[in-house]
PDB file of C-alpha atoms in Angstrom:
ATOM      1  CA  UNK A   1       0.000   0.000   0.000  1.00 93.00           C
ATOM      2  CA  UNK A   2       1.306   3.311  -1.114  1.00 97.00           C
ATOM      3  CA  UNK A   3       0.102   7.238  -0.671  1.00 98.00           C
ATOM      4  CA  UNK A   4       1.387   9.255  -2.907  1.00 98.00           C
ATOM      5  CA  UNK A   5      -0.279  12.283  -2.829  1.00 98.00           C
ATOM      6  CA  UNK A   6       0.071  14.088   0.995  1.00 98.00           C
ATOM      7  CA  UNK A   7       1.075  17.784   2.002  1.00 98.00           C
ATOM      8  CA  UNK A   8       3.458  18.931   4.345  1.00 98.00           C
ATOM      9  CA  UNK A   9       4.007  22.379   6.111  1.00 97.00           C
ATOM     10  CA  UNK A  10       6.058  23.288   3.311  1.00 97.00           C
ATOM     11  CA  UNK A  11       2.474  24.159   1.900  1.00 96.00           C
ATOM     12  CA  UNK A  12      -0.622  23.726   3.715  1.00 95.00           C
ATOM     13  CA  UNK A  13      -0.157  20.523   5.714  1.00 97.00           C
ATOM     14  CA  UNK A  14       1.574  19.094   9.120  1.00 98.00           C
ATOM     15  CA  UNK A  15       5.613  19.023   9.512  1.00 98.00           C
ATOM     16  CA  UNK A  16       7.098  15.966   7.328  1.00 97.00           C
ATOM     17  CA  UNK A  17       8.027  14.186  10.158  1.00 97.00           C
ATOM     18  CA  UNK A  18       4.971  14.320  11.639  1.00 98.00           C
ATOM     19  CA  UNK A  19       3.418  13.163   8.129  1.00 98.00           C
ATOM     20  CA  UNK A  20       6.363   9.748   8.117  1.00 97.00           C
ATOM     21  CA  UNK A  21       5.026   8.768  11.740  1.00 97.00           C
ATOM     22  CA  UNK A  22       1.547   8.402  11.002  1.00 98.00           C
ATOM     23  CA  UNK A  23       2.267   6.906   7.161  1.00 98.00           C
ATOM     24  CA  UNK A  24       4.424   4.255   9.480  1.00 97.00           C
ATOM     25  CA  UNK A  25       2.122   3.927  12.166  1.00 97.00           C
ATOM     26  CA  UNK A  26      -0.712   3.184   8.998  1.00 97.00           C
ATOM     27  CA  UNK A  27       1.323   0.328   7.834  1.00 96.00           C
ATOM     28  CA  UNK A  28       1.923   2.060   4.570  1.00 96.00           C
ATOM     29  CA  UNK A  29       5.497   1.194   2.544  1.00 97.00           C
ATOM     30  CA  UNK A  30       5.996   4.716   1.043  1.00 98.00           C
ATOM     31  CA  UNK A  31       4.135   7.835   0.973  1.00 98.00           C
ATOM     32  CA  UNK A  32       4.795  11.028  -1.814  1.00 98.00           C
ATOM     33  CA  UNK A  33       4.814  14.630  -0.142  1.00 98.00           C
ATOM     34  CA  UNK A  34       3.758  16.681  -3.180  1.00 98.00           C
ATOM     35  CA  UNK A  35       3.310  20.306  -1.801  1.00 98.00           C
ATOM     36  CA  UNK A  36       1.255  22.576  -4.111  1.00 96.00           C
ATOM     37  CA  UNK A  37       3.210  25.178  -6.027  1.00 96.00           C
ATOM     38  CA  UNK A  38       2.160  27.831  -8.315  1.00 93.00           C
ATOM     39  CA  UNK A  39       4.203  29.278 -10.843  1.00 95.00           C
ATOM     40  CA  UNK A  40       3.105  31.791 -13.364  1.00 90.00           C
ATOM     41  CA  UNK A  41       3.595  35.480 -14.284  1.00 83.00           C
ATOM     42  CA  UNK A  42      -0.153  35.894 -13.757  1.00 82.00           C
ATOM     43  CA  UNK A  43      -1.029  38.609 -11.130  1.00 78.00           C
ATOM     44  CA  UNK A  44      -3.800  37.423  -9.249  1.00 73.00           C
ATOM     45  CA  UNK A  45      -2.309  33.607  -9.075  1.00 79.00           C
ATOM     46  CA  UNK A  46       1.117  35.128  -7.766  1.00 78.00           C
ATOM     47  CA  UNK A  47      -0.995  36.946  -5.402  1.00 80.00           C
ATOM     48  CA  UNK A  48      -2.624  34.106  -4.106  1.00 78.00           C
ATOM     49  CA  UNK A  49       0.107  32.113  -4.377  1.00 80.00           C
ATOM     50  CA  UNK A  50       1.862  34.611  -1.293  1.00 82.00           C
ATOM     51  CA  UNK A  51      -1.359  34.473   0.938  1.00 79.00           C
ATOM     52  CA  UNK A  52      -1.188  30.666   0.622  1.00 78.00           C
ATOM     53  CA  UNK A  53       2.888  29.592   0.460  1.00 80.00           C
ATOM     54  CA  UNK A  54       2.308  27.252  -2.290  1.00 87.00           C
ATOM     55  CA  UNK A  55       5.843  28.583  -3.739  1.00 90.00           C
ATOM     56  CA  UNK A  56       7.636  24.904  -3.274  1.00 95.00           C
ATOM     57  CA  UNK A  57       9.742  26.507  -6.358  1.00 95.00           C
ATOM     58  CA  UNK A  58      11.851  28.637  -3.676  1.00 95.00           C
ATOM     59  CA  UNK A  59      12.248  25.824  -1.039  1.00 97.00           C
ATOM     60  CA  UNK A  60      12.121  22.029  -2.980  1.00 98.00           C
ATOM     61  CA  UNK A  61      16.095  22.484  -1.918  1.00 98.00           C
ATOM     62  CA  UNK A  62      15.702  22.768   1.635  1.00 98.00           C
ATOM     63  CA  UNK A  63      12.324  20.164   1.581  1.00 98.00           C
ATOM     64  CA  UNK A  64      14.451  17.558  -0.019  1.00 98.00           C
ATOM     65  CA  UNK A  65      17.244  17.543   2.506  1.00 98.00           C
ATOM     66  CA  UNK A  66      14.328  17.124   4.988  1.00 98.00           C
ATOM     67  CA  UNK A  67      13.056  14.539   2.797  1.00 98.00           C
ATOM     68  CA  UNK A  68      16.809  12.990   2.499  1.00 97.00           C
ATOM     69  CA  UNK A  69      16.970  13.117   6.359  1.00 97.00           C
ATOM     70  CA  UNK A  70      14.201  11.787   7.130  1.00 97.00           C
ATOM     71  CA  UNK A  71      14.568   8.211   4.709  1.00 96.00           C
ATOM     72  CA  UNK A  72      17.459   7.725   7.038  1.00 94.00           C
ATOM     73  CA  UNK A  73      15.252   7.312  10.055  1.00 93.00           C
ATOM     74  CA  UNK A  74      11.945   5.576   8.854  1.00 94.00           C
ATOM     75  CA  UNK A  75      11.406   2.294   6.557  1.00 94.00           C
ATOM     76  CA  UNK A  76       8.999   4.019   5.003  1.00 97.00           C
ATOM     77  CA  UNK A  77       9.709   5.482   1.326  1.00 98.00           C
ATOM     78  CA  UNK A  78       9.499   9.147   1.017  1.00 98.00           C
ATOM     79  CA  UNK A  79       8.724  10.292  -2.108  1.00 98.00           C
ATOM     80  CA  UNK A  80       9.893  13.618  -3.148  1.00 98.00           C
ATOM     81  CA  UNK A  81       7.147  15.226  -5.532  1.00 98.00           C
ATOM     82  CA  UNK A  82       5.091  18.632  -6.151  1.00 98.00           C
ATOM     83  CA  UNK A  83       1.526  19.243  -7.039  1.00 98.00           C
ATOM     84  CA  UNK A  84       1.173  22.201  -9.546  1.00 97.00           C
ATOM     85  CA  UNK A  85      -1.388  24.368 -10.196  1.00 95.00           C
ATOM     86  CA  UNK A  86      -2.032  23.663 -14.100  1.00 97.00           C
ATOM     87  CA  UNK A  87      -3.323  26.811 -16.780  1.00 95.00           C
ATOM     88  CA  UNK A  88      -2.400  26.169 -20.233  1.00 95.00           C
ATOM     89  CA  UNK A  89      -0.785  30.049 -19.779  1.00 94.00           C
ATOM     90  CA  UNK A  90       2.061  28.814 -17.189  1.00 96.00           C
ATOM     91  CA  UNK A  91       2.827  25.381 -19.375  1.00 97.00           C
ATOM     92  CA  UNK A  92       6.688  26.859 -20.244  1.00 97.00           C
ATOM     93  CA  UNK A  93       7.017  28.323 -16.439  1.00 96.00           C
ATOM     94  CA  UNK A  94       6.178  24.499 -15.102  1.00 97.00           C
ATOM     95  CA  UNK A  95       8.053  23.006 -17.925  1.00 98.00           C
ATOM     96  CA  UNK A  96      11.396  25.034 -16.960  1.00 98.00           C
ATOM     97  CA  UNK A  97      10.627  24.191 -13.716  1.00 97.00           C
ATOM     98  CA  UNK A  98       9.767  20.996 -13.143  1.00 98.00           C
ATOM     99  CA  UNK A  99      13.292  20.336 -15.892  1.00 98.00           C
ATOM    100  CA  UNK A 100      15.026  22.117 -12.709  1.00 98.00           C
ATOM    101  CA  UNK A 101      13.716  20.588  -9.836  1.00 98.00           C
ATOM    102  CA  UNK A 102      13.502  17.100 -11.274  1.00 98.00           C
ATOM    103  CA  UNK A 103      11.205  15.488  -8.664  1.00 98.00           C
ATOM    104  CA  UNK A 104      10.371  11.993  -8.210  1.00 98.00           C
ATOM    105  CA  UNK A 105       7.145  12.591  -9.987  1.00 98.00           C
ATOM    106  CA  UNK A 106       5.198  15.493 -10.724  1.00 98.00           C
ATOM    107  CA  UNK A 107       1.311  15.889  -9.619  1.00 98.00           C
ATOM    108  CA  UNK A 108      -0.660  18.405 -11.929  1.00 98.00           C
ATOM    109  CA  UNK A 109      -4.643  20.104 -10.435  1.00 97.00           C
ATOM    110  CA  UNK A 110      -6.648  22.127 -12.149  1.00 97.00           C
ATOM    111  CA  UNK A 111      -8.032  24.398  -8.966  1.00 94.00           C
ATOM    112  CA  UNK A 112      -8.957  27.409 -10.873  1.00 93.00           C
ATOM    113  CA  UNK A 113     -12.011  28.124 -13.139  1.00 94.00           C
ATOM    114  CA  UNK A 114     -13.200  31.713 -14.814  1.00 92.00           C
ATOM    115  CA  UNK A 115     -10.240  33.339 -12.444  1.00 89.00           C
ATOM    116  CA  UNK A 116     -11.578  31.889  -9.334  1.00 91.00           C
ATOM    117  CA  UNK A 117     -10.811  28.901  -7.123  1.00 91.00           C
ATOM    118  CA  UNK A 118     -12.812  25.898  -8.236  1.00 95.00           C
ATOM    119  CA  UNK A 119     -13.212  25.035  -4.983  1.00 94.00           C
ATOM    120  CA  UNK A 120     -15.305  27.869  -3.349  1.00 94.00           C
ATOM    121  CA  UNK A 121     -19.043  27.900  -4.070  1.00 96.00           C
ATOM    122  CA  UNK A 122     -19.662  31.197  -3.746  1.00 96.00           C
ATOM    123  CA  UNK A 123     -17.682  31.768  -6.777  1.00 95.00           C
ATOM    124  CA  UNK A 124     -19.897  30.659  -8.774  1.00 97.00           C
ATOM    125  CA  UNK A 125     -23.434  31.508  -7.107  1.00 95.00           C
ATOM    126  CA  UNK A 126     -26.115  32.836  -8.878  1.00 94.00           C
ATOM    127  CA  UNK A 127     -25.004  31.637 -12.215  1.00 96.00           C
ATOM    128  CA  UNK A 128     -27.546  30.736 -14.745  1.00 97.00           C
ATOM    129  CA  UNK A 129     -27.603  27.081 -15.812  1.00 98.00           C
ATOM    130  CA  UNK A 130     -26.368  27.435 -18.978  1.00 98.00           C
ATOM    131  CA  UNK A 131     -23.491  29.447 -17.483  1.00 98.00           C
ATOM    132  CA  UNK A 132     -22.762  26.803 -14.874  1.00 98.00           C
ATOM    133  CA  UNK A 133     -22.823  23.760 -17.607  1.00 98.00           C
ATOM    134  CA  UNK A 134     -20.580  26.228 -20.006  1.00 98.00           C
ATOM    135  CA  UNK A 135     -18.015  26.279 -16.982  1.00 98.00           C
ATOM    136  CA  UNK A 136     -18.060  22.617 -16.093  1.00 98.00           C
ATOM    137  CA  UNK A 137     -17.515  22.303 -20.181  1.00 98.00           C
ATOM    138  CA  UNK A 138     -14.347  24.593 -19.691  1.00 98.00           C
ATOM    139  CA  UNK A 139     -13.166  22.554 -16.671  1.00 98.00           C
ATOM    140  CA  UNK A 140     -12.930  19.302 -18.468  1.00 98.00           C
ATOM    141  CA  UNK A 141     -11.168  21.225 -21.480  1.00 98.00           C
ATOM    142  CA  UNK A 142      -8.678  22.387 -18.897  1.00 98.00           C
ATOM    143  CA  UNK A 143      -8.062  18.986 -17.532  1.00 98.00           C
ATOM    144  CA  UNK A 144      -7.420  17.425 -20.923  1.00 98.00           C
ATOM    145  CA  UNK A 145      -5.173  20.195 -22.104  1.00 98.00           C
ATOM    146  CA  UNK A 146      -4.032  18.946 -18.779  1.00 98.00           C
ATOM    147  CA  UNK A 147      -3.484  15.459 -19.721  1.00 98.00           C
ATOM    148  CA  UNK A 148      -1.951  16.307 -23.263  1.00 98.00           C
ATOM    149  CA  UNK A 149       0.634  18.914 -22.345  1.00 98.00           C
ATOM    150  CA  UNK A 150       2.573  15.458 -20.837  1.00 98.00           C
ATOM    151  CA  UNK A 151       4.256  17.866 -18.220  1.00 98.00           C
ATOM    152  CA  UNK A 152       2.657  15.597 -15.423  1.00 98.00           C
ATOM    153  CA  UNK A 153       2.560  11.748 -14.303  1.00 98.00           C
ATOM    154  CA  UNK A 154      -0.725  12.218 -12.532  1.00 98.00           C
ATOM    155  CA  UNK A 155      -3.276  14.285 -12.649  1.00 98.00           C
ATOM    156  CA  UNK A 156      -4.999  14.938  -9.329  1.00 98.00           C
ATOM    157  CA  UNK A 157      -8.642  14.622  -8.382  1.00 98.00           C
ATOM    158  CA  UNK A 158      -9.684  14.415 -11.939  1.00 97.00           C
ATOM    159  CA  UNK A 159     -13.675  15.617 -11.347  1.00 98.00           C
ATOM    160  CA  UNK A 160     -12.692  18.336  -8.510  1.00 98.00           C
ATOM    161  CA  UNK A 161     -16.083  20.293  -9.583  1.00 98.00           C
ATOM    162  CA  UNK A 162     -18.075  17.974  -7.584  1.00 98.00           C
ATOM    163  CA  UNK A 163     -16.892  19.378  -3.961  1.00 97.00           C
ATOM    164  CA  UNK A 164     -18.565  22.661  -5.420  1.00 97.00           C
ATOM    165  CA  UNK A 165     -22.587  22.089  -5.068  1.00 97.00           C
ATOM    166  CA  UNK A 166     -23.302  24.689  -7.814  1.00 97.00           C
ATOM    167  CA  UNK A 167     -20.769  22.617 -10.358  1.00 98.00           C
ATOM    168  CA  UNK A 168     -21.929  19.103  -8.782  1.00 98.00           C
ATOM    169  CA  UNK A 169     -23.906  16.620 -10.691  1.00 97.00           C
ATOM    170  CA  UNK A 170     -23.263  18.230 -14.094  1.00 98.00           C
ATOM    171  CA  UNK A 171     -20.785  16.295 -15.848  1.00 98.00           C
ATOM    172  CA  UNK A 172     -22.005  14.625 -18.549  1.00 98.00           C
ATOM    173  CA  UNK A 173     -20.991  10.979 -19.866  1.00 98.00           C
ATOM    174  CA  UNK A 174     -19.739  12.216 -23.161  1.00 98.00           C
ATOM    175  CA  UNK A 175     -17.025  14.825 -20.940  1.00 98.00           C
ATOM    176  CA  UNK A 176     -15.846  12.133 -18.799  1.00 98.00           C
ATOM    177  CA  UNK A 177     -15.381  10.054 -22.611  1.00 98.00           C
ATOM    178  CA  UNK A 178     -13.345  12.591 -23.529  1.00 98.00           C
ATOM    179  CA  UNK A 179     -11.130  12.661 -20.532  1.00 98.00           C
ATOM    180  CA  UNK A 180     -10.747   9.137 -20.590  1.00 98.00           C
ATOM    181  CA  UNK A 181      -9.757   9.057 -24.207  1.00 98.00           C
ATOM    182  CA  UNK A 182      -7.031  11.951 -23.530  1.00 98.00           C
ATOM    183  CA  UNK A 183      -5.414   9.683 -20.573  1.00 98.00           C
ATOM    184  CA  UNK A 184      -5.429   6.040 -22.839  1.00 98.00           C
ATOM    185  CA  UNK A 185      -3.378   8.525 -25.459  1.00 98.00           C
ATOM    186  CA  UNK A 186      -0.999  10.031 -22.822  1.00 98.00           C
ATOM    187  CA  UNK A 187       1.703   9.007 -19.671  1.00 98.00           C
ATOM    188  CA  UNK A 188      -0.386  11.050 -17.337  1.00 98.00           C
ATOM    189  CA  UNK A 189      -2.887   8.550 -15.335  1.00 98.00           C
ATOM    190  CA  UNK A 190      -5.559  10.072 -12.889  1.00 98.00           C
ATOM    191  CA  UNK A 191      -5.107   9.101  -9.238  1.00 98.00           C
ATOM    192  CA  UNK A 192      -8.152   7.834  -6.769  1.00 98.00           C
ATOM    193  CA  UNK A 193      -8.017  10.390  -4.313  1.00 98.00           C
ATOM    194  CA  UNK A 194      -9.938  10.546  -0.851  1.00 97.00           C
ATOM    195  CA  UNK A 195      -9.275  13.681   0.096  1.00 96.00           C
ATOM    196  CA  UNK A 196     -13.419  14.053   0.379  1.00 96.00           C
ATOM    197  CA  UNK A 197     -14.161  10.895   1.090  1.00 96.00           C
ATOM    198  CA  UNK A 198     -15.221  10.694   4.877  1.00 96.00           C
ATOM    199  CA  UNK A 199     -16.523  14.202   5.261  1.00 94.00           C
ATOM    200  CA  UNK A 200     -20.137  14.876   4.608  1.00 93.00           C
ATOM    201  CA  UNK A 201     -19.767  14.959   0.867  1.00 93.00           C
ATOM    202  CA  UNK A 202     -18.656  11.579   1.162  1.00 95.00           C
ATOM    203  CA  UNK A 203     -16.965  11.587  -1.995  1.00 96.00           C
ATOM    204  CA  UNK A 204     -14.088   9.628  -3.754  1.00 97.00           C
ATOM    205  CA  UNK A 205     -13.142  11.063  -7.254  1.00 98.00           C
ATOM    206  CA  UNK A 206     -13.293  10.324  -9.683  1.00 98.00           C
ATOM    207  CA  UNK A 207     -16.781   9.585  -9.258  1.00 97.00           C
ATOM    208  CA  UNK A 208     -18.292   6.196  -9.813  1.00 97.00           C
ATOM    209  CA  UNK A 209     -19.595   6.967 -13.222  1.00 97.00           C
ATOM    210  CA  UNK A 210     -16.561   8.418 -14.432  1.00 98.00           C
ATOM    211  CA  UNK A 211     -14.317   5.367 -13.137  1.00 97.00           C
ATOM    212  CA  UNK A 212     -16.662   2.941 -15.068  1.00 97.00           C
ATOM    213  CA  UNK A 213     -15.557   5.304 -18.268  1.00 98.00           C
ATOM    214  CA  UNK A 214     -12.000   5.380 -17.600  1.00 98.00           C
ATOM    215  CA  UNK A 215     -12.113   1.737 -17.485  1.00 97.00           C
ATOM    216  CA  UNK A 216     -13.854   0.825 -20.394  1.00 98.00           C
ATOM    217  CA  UNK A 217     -10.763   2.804 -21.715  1.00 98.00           C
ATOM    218  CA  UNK A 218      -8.096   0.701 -19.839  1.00 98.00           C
ATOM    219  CA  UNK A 219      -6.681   3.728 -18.011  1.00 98.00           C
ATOM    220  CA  UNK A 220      -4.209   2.343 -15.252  1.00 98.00           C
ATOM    221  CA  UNK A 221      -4.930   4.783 -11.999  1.00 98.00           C
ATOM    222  CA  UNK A 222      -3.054   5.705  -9.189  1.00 98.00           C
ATOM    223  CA  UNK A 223      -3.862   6.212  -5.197  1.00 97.00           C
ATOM    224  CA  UNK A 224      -3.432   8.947  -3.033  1.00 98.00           C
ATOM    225  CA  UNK A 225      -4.823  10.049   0.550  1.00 98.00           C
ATOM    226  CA  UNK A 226      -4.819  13.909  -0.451  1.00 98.00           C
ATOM    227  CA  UNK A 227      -3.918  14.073   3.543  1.00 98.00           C
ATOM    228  CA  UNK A 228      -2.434  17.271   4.703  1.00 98.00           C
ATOM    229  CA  UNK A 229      -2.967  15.971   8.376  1.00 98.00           C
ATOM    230  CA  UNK A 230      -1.428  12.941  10.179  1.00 98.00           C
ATOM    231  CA  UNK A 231      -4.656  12.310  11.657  1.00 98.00           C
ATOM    232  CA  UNK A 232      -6.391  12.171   7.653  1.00 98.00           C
ATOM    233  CA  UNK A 233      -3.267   9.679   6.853  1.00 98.00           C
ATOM    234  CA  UNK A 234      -4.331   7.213   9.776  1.00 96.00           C
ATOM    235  CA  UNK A 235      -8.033   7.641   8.763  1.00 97.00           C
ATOM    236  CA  UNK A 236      -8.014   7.564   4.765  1.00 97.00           C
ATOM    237  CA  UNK A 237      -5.411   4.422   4.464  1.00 96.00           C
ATOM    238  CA  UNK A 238      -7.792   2.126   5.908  1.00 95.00           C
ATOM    239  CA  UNK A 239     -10.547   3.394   4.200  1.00 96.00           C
ATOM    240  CA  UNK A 240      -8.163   2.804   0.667  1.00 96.00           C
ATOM    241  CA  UNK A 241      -7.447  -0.515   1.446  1.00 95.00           C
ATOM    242  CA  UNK A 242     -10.647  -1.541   2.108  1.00 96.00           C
ATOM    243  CA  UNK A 243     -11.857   1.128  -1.164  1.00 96.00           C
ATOM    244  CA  UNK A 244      -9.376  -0.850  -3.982  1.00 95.00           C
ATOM    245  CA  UNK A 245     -10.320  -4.490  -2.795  1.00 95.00           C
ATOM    246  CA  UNK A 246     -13.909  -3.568  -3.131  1.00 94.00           C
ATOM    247  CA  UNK A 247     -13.721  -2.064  -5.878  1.00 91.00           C
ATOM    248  CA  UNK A 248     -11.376  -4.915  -7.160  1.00 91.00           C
ATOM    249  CA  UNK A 249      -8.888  -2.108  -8.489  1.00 91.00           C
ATOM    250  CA  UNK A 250      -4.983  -2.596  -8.601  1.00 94.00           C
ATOM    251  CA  UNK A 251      -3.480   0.816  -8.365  1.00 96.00           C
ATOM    252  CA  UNK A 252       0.244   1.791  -9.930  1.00 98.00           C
ATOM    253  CA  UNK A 253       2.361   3.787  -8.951  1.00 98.00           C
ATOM    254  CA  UNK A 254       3.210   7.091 -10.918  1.00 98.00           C
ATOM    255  CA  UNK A 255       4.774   6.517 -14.276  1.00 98.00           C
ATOM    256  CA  UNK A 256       8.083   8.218 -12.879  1.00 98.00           C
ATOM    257  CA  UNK A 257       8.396   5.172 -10.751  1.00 98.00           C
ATOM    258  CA  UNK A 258       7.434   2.506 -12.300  1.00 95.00           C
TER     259      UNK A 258
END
């Protein structure tokens, strides 16, 4: 059993070593701290980007001697990977970078949508329904330009609309088709992530629906807690384990490290 999507402080989770103990005390083998990080020349991401610290492009050097340090002390493996913030825009910026950094494996998100965070529902409140369906539309175009700009080994919580109730529910069979035909033509593979899946959305992505697609398509997938807590690492494991032999699924690991 493997994790390889978690956060550390060096973005918006717990200390590392605080993240190692509880991926040893879950009975994992190896867990992949992939901070977010945003780079672009675009104002209001760079702006965000300072409120939140997702800037892993000014400290991967000092995280990975962390990282280094810490393999020394656990039998756990420690991945050493990122999560970027994806906009067709900023493909040469992550390109350059991720050349320079040369992580274990890159993790690519697409968390923005009509200049707002995907996430947030009142972004998107009071939208007309043919607005609402135009942006899910552009979401799913983002994702595959996602998927083809091979930048990325995995592509992170592939239907992240549905945390956002006004987005939720209105993906349609034919976008998911699409998606799904992107990832059987590219490395990139979409990862199971639970980083919903025991709050009160209860909610694994991709969705049900959209897994039955990508497998009609043969697309391999990945696994990853989305934990930014140790607490969320010693809850969500279990819950995987018991998820993939349910759901009869044999995960991979990233294509970096296979």
């Amino acid at each position: 059993m493997y994790d390889y999507h978690a956060h550390t402080n060096y973005s918006d989770g717990r200390y590392m070593f605080h993240m190692a103990r509880a991926a040893a005390a879950a009975g994992i083998d190896g867990i992949g701290f992939t901070d977010h990080c945003t780079v672009t020349e675009r104002a209001f991401r760079r702006e965000e980007r300072a409120r939140y610290g997702f800037n892993l492009d000014e400290t991967y050097e000092r995280r990975r001697t962390g990282i280094e340090s810490l393999r020394a002390e656990t039998d756990v493996a420690i991945y050493d990977g990122v999560e970027m913030d994806y906009h067709p825009s900023d493909e040469d910026a992550i390109a350059d970078f991720l050349a320079e950094a040369d992580f274990d494996y890159a993790i690519g998100s697409v968390h923005e949508l009509d200049g707002a965070n995907v996430q947030v529902p009142s972004n998107y409140a009071g939208r007309s329904e043919a607005t609402l369906d135009a942006l899910v539309d552009e979401y799913f175009d983002r994702l595959v330009e996602l998927i083809e700009s091979e930048l990325f080994d995995v592509a992170a919580h592939p239907d992240l609309i549905e945390r956002t109730p006004p987005l939720a529910g209105r993906a349609t069979e034919e976008q998911y088709r699409r998606v799904a035909a992107a990832f059987a033509d590219s490395r990139t593979i979409p990862e199971i992530n639970t980083g919903r899946a025991l709050t009160d959305l209860d909610l694994v992505h991709p969705t049900a629906p959209f897994r039955s697609v990508l497998a009609e398509y043969d697309v391999s997938v990945t696994v990853g807690s989305d934990s930014h807590t140790p607490d969320e690492i010693e809850a969500r494991v279990p819950f995987l384990r018991s998820f993939f032999e349910e759901a009869e699924l044999d995960p991979v690991a990233p294509p970096a490290l296979q």
